[in-house]
CSV table of C-alpha atoms in Angstrom, one decimal:
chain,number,residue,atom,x,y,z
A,1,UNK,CA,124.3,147.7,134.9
A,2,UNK,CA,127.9,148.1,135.9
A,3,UNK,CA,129.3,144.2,135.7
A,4,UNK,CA,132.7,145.2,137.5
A,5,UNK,CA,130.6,146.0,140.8
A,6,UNK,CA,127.3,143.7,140.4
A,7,UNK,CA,128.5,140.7,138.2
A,8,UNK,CA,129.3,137.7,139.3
A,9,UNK,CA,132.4,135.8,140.8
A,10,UNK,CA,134.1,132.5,139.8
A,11,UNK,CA,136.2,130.4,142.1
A,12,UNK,CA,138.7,127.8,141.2
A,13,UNK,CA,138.0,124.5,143.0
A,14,UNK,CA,139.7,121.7,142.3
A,15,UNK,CA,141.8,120.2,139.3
A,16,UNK,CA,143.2,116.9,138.6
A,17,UNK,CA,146.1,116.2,136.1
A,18,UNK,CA,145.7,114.3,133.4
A,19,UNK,CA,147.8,110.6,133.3
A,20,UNK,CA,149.8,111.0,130.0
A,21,UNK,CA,149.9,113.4,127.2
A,22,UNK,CA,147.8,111.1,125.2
A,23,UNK,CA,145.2,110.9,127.6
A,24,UNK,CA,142.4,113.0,128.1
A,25,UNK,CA,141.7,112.6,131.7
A,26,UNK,CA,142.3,115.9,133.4
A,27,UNK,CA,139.5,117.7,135.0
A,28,UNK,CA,138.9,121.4,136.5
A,29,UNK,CA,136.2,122.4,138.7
A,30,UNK,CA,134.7,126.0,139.3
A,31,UNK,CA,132.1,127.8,141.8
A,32,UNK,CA,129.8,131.1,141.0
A,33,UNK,CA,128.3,133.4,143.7
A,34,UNK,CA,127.4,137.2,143.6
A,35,UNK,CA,125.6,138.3,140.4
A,36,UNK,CA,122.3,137.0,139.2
A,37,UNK,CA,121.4,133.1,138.8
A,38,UNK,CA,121.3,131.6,136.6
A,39,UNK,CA,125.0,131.1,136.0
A,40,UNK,CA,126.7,129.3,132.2
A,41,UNK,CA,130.0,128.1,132.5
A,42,UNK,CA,132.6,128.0,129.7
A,43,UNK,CA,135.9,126.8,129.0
A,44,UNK,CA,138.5,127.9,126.5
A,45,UNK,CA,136.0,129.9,124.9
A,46,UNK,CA,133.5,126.6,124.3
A,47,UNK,CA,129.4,126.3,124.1
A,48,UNK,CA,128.6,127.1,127.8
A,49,UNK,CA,127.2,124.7,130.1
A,50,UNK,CA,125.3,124.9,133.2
A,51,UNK,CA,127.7,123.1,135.6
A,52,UNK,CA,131.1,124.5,136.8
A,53,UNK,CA,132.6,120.7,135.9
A,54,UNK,CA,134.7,120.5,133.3
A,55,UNK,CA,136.0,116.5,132.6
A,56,UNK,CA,138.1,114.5,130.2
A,57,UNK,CA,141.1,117.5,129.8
A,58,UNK,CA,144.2,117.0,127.8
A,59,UNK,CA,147.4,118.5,129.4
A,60,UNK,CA,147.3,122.7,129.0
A,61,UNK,CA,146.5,125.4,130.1
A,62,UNK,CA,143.0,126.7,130.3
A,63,UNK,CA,140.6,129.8,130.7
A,64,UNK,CA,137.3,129.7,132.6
A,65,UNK,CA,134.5,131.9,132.5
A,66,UNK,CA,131.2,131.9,134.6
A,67,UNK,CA,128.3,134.7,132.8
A,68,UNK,CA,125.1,135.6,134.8
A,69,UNK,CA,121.9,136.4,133.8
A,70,UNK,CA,122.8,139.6,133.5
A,71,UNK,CA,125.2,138.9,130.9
A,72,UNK,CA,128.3,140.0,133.6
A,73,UNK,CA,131.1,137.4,133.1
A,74,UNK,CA,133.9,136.6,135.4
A,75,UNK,CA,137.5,134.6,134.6
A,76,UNK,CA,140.2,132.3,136.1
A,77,UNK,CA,142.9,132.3,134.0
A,78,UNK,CA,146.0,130.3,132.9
A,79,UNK,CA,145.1,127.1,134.9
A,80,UNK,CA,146.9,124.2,134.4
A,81,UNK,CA,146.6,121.0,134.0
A,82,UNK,CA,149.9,118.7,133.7
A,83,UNK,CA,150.8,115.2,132.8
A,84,UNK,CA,153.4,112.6,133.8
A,85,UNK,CA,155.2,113.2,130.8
A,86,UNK,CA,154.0,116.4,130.1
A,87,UNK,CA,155.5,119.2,132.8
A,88,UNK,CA,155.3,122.6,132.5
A,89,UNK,CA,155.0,126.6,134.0
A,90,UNK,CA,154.4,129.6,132.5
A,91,UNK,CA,156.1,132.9,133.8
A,92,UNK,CA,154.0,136.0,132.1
A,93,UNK,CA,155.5,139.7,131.9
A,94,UNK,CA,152.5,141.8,132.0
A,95,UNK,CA,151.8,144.5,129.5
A,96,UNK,CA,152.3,148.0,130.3
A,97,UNK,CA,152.8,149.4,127.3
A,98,UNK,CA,149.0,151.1,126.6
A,99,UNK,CA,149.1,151.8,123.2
A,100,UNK,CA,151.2,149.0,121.9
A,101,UNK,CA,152.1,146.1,123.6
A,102,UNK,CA,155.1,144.5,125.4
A,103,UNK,CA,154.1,141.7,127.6
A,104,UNK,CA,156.2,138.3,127.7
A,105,UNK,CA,155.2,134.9,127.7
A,106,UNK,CA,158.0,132.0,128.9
A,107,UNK,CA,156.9,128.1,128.8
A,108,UNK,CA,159.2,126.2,130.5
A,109,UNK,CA,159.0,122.6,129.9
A,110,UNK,CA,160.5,119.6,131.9
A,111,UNK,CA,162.8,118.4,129.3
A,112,UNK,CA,161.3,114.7,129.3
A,113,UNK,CA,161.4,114.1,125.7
A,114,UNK,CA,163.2,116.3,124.2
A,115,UNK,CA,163.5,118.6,122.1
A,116,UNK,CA,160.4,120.4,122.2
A,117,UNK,CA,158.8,123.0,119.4
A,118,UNK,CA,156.7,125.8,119.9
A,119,UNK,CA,153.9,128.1,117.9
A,120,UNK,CA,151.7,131.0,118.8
A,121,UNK,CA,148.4,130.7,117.7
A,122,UNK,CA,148.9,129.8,113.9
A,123,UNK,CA,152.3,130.7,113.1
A,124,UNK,CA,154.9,128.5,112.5
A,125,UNK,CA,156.8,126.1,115.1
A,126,UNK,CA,160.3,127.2,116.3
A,127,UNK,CA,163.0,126.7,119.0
A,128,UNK,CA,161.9,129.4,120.9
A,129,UNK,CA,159.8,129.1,123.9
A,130,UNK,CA,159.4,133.5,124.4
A,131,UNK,CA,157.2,135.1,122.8
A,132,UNK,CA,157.5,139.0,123.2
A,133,UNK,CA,155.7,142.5,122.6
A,134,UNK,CA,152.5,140.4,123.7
A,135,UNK,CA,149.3,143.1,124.5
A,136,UNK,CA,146.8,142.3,127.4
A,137,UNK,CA,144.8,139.5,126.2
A,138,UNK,CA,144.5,135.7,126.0
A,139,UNK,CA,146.7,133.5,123.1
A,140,UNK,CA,147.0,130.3,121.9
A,141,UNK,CA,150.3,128.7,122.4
A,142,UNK,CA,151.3,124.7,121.1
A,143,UNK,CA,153.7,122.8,122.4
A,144,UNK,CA,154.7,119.4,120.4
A,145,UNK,CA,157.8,117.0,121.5
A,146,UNK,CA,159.8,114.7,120.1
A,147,UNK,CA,157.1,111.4,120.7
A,148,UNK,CA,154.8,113.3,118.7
A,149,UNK,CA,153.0,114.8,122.1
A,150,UNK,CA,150.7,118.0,120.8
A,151,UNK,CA,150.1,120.2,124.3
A,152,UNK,CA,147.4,123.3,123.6
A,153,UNK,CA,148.1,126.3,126.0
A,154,UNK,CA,145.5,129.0,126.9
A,155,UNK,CA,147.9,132.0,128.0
A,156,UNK,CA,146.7,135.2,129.3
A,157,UNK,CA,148.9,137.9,129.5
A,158,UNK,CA,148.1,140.5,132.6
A,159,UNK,CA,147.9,144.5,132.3
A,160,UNK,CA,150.4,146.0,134.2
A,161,UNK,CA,150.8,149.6,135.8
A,162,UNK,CA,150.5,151.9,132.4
A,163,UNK,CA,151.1,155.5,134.1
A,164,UNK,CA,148.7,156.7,131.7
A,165,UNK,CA,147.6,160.2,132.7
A,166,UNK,CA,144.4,161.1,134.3
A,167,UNK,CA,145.1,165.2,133.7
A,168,UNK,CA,147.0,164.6,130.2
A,169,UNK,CA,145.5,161.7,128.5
A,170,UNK,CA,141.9,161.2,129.9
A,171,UNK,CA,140.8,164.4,130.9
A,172,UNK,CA,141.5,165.8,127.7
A,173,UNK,CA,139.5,163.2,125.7
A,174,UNK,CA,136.4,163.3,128.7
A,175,UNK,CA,136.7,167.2,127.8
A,176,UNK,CA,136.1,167.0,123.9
A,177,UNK,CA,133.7,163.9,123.8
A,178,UNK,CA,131.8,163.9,127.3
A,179,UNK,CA,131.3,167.0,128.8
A,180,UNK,CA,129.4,168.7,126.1
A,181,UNK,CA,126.0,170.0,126.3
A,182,UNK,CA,123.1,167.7,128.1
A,183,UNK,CA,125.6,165.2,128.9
A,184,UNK,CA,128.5,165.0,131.7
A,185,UNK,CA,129.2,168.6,131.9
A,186,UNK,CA,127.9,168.9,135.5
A,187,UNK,CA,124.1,170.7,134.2
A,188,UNK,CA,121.9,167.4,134.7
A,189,UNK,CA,124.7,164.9,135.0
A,190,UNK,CA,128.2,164.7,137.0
A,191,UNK,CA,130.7,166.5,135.8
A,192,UNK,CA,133.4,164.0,134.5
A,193,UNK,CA,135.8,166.8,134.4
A,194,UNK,CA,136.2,166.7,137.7
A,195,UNK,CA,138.3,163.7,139.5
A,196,UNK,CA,136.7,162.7,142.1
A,197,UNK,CA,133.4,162.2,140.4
A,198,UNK,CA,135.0,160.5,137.6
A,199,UNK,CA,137.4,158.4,139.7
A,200,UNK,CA,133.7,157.3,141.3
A,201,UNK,CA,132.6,156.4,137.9
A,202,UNK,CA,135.7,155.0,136.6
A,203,UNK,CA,134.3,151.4,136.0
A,204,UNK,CA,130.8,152.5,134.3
A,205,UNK,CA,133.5,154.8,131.7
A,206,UNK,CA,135.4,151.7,130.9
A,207,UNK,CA,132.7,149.9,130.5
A,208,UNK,CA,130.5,152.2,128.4
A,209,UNK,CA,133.0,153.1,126.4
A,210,UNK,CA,134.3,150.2,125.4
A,211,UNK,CA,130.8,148.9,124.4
A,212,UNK,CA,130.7,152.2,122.7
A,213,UNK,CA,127.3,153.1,124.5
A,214,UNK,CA,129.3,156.5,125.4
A,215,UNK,CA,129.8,159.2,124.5
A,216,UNK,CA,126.4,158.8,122.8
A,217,UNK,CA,127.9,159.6,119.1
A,218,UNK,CA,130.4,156.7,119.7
A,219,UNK,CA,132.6,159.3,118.5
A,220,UNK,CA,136.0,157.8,120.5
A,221,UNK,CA,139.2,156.2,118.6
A,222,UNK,CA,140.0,152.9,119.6
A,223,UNK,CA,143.0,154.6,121.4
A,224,UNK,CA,141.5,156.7,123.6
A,225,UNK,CA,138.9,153.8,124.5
A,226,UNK,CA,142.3,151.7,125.2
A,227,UNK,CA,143.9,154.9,127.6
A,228,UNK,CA,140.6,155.1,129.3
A,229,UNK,CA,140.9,151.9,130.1
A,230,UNK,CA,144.5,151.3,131.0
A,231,UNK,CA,144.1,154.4,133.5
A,232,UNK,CA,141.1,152.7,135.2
A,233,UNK,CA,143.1,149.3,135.1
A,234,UNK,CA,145.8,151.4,137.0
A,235,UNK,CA,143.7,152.6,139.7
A,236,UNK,CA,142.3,155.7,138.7
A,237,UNK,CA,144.5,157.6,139.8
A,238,UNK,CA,144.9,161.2,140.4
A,239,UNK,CA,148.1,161.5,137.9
């Protein structure tokens, strides 16, 4: 089953601040549709739960999931939920550096009580509220002030446009693991070679091969599962 075209769809509904820093009584709600029923809902990564309701937050930032029955998931990400003395954005760089990794995350905090410390994931606090050379994915970032206030951020930082190359990074790879005998080499099964059929097929190739259910040898690097990827991200486009 291809989950980018058959899986479900969450929608962000309403969310309610929380009153202070110290108390925990924020809320977020999300919707499903599409996909199969029945639908779990998760927050920050947490046991799933078979409501989209999600009650008594702390001021953050949080990440939602809904998974079908099908075992598709869908996100909302970097939701926020802010306090009276707690006030905060977050402006994300994405990451278009395929291979490595040079997105940006900036928290910008009202100065209320001042000064403020920050950490990423479980590194040590500092003055510094950037935090650089970030790859595609979701971190953890604190943010503690001077009253003792401990704010938990979930932070997800976009792909952006990678320029990998369809005709010098991905054909080459679909050439050497894919198009081989029996498999996509156009005898029983489309020819990936080609662009337009694997342009068509661009979301099944993620997929697969980041689950490693293709090529059947599982014979691909991590890297060229990561260029495949960052080229359909881009579009699949004809480059």
């Amino acid at each position: 089953m291809d989950c980018s075209t058959s899986g479900p769809i969450v929608s962000l509904g309403t969310v309610v601040n929380a009153t202070s820093c110290s108390i925990a009584d924020g809320s977020i709600g999300v919707s499903a549709s599409a996909g199969k029923e029945p639908y779990l809902f998760a927050i920050n990564g947490l046991p799933a739960q078979a409501d989209g309701s999600f009650k008594n937050l702390s001021a953050g930032a949080y990440t939602l999931s809904v998974t079908d029955a099908n075992g598709c998931s869908s996100f909302v990400e970097n939701v926020a939920i802010k306090a009276s003395d707690f006030k905060f954005t977050t402006q994300l760089i994405g990451d278009s550096d395929c291979l490595g990794g040079n997105g940006q995350v900036t928290v910008n905090v009202e100065q209320l009580n001042p000064p403020y410390s920050y950490r990423l994931g479980t590194g040590s606090f500092g003055e510094s509220n950037v935090f650089a050379a970030l790859a595609t994915g979701t971190y953890g970032i604190t943010v503690k002030d001077n009253n003792g206030c401990s704010v938990n951020l979930s932070v997800t930082v976009p792909r952006a446009f990678s320029g990998v190359s369809w005709e010098n990074d991905v054909r080459p790879i679909i050439v050497k693991s894919c198009a081989l005998s029996g498999c996509h080499n156009g005898d029983s099964r489309s020819d990936l070679r080609v662009f337009d059929n694997a342009k068509f097929y661009a979301a099944s190739i993620k997929s697969k091969t980041r689950d490693r259910s293709m090529p059947r040898e599982g014979t691909l690097k991590q890297s060229e599962i990561d260029l495949i990827s960052c080229w359909v991200d881009d579009g699949a486009v004809a480059n």
